[in-house]
mmCIF file of C-alpha atoms in Angstrom:
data_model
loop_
_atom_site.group_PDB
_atom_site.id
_atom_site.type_symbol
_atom_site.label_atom_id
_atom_site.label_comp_id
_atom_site.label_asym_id
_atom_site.label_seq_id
_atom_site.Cartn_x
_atom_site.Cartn_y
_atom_site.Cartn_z
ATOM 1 C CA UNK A 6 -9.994 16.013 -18.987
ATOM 2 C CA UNK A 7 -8.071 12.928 -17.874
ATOM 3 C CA UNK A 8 -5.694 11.599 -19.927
ATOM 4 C CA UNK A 9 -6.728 7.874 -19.149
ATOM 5 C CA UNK A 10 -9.947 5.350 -19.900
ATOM 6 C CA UNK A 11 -10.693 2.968 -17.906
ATOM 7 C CA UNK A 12 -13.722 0.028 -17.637
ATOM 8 C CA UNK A 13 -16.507 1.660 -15.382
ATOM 9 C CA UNK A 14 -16.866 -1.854 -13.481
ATOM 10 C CA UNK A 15 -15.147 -4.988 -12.694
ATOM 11 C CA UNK A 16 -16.068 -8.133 -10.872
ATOM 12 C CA UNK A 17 -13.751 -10.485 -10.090
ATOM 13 C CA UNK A 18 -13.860 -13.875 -7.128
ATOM 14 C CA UNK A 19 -12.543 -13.987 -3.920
ATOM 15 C CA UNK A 20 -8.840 -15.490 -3.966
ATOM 16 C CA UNK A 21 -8.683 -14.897 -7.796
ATOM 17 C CA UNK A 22 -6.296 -12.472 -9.539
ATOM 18 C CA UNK A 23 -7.760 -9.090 -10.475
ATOM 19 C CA UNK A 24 -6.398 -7.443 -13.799
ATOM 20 C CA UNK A 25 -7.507 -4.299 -14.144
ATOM 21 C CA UNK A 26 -6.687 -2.645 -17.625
ATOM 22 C CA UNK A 27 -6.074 1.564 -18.087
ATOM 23 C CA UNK A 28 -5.733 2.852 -21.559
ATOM 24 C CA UNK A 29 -3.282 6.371 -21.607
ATOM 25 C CA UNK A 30 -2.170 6.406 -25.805
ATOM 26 C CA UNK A 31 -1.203 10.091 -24.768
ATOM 27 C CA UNK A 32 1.326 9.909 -22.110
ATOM 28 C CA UNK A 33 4.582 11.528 -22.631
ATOM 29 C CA UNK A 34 7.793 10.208 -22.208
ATOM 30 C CA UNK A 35 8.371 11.564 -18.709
ATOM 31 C CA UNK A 36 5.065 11.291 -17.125
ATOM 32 C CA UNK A 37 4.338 8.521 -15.004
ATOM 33 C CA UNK A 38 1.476 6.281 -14.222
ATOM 34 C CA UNK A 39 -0.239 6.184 -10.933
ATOM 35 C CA UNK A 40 -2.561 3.845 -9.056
ATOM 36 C CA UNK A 41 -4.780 4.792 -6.550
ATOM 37 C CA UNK A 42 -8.067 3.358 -4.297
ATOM 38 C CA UNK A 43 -10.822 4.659 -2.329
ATOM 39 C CA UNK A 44 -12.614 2.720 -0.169
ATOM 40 C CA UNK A 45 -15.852 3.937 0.074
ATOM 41 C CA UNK A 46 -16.019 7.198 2.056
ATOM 42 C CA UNK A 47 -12.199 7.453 2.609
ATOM 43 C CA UNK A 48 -9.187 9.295 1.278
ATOM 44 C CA UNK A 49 -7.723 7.493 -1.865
ATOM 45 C CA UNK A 50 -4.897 5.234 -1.069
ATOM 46 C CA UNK A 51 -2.016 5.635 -3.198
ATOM 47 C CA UNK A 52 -1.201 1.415 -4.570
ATOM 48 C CA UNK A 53 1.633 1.893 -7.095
ATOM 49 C CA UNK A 54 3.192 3.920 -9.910
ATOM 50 C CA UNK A 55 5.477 3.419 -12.732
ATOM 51 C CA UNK A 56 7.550 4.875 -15.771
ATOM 52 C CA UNK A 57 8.734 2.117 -18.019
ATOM 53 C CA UNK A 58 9.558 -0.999 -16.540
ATOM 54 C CA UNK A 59 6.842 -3.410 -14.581
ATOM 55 C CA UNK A 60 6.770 -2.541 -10.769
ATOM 56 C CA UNK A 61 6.020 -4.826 -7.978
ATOM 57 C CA UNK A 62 5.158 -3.926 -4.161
ATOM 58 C CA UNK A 63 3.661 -5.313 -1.414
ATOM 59 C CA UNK A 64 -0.025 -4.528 -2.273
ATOM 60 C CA UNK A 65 0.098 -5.202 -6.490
ATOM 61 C CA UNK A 66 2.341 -5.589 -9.681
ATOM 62 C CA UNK A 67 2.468 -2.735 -12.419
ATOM 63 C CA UNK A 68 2.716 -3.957 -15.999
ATOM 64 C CA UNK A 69 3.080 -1.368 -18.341
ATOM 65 C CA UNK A 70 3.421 -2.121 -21.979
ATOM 66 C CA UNK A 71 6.496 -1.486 -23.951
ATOM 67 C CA UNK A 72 4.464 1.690 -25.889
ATOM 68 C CA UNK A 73 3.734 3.058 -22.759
ATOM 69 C CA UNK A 74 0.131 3.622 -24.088
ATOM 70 C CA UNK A 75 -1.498 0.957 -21.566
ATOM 71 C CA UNK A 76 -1.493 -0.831 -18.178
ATOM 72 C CA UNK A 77 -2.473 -3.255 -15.901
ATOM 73 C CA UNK A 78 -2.758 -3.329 -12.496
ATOM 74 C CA UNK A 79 -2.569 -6.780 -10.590
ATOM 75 C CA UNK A 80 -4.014 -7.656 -7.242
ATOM 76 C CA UNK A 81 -2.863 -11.355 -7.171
ATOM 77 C CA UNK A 82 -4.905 -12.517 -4.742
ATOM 78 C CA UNK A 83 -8.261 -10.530 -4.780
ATOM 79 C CA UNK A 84 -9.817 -10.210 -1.096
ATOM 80 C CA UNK A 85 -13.465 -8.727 0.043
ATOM 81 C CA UNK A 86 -11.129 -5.857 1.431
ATOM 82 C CA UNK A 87 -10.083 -5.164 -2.195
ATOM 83 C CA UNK A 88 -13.400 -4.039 -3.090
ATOM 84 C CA UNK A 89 -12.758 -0.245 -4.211
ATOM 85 C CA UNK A 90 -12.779 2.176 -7.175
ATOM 86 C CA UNK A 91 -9.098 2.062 -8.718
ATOM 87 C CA UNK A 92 -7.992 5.025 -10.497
ATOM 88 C CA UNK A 93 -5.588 4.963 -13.401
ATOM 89 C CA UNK A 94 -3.738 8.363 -13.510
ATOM 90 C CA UNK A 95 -1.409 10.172 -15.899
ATOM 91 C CA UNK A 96 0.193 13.930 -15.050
ATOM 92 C CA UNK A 97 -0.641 16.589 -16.764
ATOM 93 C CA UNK A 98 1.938 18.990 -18.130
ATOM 94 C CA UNK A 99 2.127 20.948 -14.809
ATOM 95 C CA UNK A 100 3.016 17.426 -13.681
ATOM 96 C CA UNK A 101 -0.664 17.527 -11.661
ATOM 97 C CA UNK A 102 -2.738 14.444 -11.509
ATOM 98 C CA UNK A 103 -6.157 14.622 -13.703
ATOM 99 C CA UNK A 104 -8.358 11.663 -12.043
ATOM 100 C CA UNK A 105 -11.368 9.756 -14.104
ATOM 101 C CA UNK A 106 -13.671 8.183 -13.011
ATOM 102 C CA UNK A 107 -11.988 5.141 -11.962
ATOM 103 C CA UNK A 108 -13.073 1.535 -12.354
ATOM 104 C CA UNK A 109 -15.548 -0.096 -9.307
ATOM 105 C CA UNK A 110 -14.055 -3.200 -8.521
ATOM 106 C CA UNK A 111 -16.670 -5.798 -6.883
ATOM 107 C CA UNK A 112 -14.814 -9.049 -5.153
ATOM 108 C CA UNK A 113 -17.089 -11.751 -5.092
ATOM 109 C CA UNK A 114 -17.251 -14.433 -2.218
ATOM 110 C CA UNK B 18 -0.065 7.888 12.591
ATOM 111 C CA UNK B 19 2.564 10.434 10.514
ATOM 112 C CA UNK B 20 0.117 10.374 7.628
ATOM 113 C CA UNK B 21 -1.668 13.370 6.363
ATOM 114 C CA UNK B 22 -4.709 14.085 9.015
ATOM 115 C CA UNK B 23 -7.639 16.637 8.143
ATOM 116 C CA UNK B 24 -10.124 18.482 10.550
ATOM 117 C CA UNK B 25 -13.114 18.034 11.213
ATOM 118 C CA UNK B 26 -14.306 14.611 9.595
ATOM 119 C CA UNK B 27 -17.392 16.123 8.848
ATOM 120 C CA UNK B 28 -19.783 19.364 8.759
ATOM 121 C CA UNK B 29 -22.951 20.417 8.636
ATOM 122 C CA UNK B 30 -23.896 24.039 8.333
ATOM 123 C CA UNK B 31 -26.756 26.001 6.938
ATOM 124 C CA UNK B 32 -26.165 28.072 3.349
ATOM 125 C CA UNK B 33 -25.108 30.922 4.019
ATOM 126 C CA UNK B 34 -22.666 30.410 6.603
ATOM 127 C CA UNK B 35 -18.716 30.051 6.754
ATOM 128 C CA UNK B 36 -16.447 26.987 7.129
ATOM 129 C CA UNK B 37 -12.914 26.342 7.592
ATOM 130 C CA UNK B 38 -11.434 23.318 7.248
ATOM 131 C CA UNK B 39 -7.449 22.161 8.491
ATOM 132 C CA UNK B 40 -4.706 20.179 6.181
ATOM 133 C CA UNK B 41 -1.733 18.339 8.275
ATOM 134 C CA UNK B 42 0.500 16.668 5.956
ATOM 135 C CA UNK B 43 2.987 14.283 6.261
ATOM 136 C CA UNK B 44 5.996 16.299 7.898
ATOM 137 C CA UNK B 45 8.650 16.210 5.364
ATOM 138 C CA UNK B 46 6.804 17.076 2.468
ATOM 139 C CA UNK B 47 6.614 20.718 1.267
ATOM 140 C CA UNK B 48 3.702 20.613 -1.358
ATOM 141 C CA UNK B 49 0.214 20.244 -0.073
ATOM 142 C CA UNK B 50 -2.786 19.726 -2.433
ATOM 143 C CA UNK B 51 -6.660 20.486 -1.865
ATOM 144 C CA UNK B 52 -9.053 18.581 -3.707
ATOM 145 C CA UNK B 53 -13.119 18.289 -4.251
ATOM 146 C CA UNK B 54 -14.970 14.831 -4.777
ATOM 147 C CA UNK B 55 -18.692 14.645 -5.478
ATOM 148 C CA UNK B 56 -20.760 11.504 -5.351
ATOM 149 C CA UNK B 57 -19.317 9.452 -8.220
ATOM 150 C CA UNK B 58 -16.599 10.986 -9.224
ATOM 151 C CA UNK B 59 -13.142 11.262 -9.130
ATOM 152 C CA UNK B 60 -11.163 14.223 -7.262
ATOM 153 C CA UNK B 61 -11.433 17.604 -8.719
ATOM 154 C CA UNK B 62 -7.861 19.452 -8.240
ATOM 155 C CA UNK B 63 -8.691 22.779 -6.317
ATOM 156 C CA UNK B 64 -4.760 24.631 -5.646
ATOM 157 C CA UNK B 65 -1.825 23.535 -4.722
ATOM 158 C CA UNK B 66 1.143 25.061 -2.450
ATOM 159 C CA UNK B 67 4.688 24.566 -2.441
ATOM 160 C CA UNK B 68 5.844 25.582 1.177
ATOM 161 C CA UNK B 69 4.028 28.969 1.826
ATOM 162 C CA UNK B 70 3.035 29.883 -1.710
ATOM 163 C CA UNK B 71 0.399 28.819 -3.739
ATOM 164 C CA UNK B 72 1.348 28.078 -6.770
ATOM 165 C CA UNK B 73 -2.014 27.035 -8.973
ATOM 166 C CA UNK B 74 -5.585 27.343 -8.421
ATOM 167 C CA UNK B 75 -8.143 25.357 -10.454
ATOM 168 C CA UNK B 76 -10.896 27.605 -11.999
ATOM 169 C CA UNK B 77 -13.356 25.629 -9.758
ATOM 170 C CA UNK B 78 -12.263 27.962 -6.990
ATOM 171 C CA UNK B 79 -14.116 30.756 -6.897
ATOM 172 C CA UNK B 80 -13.763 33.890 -5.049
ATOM 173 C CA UNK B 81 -15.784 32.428 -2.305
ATOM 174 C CA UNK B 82 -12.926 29.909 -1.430
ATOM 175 C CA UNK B 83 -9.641 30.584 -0.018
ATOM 176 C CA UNK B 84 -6.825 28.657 1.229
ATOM 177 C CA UNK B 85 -3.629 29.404 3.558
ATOM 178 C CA UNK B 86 -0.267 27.543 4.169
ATOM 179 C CA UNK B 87 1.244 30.270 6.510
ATOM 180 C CA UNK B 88 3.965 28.382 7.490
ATOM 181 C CA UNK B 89 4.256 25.374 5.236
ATOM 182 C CA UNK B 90 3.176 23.637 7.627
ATOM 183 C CA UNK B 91 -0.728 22.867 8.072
ATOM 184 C CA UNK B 92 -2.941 24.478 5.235
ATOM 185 C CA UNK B 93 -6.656 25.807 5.724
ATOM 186 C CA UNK B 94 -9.405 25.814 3.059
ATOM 187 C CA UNK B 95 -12.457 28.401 4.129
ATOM 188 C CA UNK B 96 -15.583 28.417 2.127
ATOM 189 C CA UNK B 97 -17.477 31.805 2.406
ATOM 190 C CA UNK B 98 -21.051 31.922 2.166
ATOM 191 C CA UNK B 99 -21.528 28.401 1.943
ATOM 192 C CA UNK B 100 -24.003 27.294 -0.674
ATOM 193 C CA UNK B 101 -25.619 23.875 -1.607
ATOM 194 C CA UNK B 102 -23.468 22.852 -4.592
ATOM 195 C CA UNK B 103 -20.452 22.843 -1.783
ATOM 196 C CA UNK B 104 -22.078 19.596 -0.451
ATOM 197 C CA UNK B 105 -19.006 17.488 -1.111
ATOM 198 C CA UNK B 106 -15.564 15.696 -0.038
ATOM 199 C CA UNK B 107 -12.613 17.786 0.506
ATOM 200 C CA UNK B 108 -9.705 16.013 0.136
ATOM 201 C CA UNK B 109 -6.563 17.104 1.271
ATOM 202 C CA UNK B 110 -2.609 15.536 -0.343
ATOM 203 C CA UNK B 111 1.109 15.995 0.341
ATOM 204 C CA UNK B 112 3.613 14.902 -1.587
ATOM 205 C CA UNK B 113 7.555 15.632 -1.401
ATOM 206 C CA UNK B 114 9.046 17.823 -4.763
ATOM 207 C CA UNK B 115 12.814 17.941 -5.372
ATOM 208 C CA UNK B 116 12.456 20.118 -8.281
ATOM 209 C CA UNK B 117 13.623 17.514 -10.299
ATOM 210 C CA UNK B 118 10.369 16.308 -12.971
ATOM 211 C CA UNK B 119 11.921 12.979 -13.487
ATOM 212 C CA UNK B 120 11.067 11.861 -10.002
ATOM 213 C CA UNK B 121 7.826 10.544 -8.607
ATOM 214 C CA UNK B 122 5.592 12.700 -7.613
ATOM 215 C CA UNK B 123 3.533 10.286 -5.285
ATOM 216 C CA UNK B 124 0.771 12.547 -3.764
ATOM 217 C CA UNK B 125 -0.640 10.880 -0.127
ATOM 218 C CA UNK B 126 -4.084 11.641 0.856
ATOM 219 C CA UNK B 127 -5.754 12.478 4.279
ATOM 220 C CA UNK B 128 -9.069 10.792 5.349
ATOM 221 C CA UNK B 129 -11.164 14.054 3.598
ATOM 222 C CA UNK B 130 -13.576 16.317 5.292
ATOM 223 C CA UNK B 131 -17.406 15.890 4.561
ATOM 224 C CA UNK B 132 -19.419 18.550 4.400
ATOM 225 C CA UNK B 133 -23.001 18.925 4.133
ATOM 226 C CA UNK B 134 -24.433 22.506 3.330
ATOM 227 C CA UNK B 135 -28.173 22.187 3.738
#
């Protein structure tokens, strides 16, 4: 089962930030969060991962709470193109990744 | 493009019949991961490999499916005796393992094979 939970849907406006939330109370102390997003009918597209500390790239910021037991993803400035499902993923002990279901994110003109 | 590529896009066959499917990853890395998506869900992990040896198989792969990585290189996933609950997205991941667990293990997907088993 995966180790994270996630909102089933999201809808957020064009040009607005989109903060979408991922609850992991389980993760251990070396496992790291991922981010992933699959446009529909491609290959996921890995966004962003973290340990401890926020993360910031190119594409979104990571903020992960001092616990460790949630995050939130950041697309600062939702486009159309953004529109995906984005998967919140913890390791499991074999250090594999154990995907949800992921939340649908709908950008709205 | 020096991402991971898979082969074909998509396939069609009749139940009953054989398909193989082909993995390129991204040159550098040595572990190479085959996964299964159905319609609204998330990838199901099928086996992995690191370099020639496969290392863990999911109980979702039954005796029907098999997958190589003779040179840990490319990796190909055959389905025997294709039936209609294969109808799904085969995914296909590389990632780059030092061995050491505190580093990321950032797996990089290919663009998945459909297939269609009528």
């Amino acid at each position: 089962d995966a180790k994270t939970t996630q909102p089933p849907s999201m809808d957020c406006a064009e040009g607005r930030a989109a903060n979408l939330p991922c609850n992991h109370s389980t993760i251990s102390g070396n496992e790291y969060v991922y981010w992933y997003r699959q446009i529909h009918s491609q290959g996921p597209q890995y966004i962003i991962h973290g340990l401890k500390n926020n993360e910031t790239n190119e594409m979104a910021s990571l903020i992960i709470t001092e616990d460790r037991k949630s995050s939130t993803l950041i697309l600062p400035h939702a486009t159309l193109r953004d529109t995906a499902v984005y998967y919140c993923i913890v390791s499991d002990s074999n250090y594999q990744l154990i995907w949800g279901a992921g939340t649908k994110l709908i950008i709205k003109p | 493009d020096t991402g991971v590529s898979q082969n074909p896009r998509h396939k069609i066959t009749k139940r009953g019949q054989n398909v193989t499917f082909r993995c390129d990853p991204i040159s550098e890395h040595n572990r190479l991961y085959w996964y299964r998506q159905t319609l609204g869900q998330g990838p199901e992990f099928l086996t992995y490999f690191q370099n020639e040896a496969q290392l863990e198989k999911s109980r979702l792969l039954s005796d029907r499916f098999s997958a190589e990585r003779p040179k840990g290189s490319f990796s190909t996933l055959e389905i025997q005796r294709t039936e209609q609950g294969d109808s799904a997205m085969y995914l296909c991941a590389s990632s780059k393992w030092t061995g050491d667990y505190l580093r990321d293990k950032t797996q990089y997907f290919g663009p998945g094979t459909r297939l269609l088993v009528l």
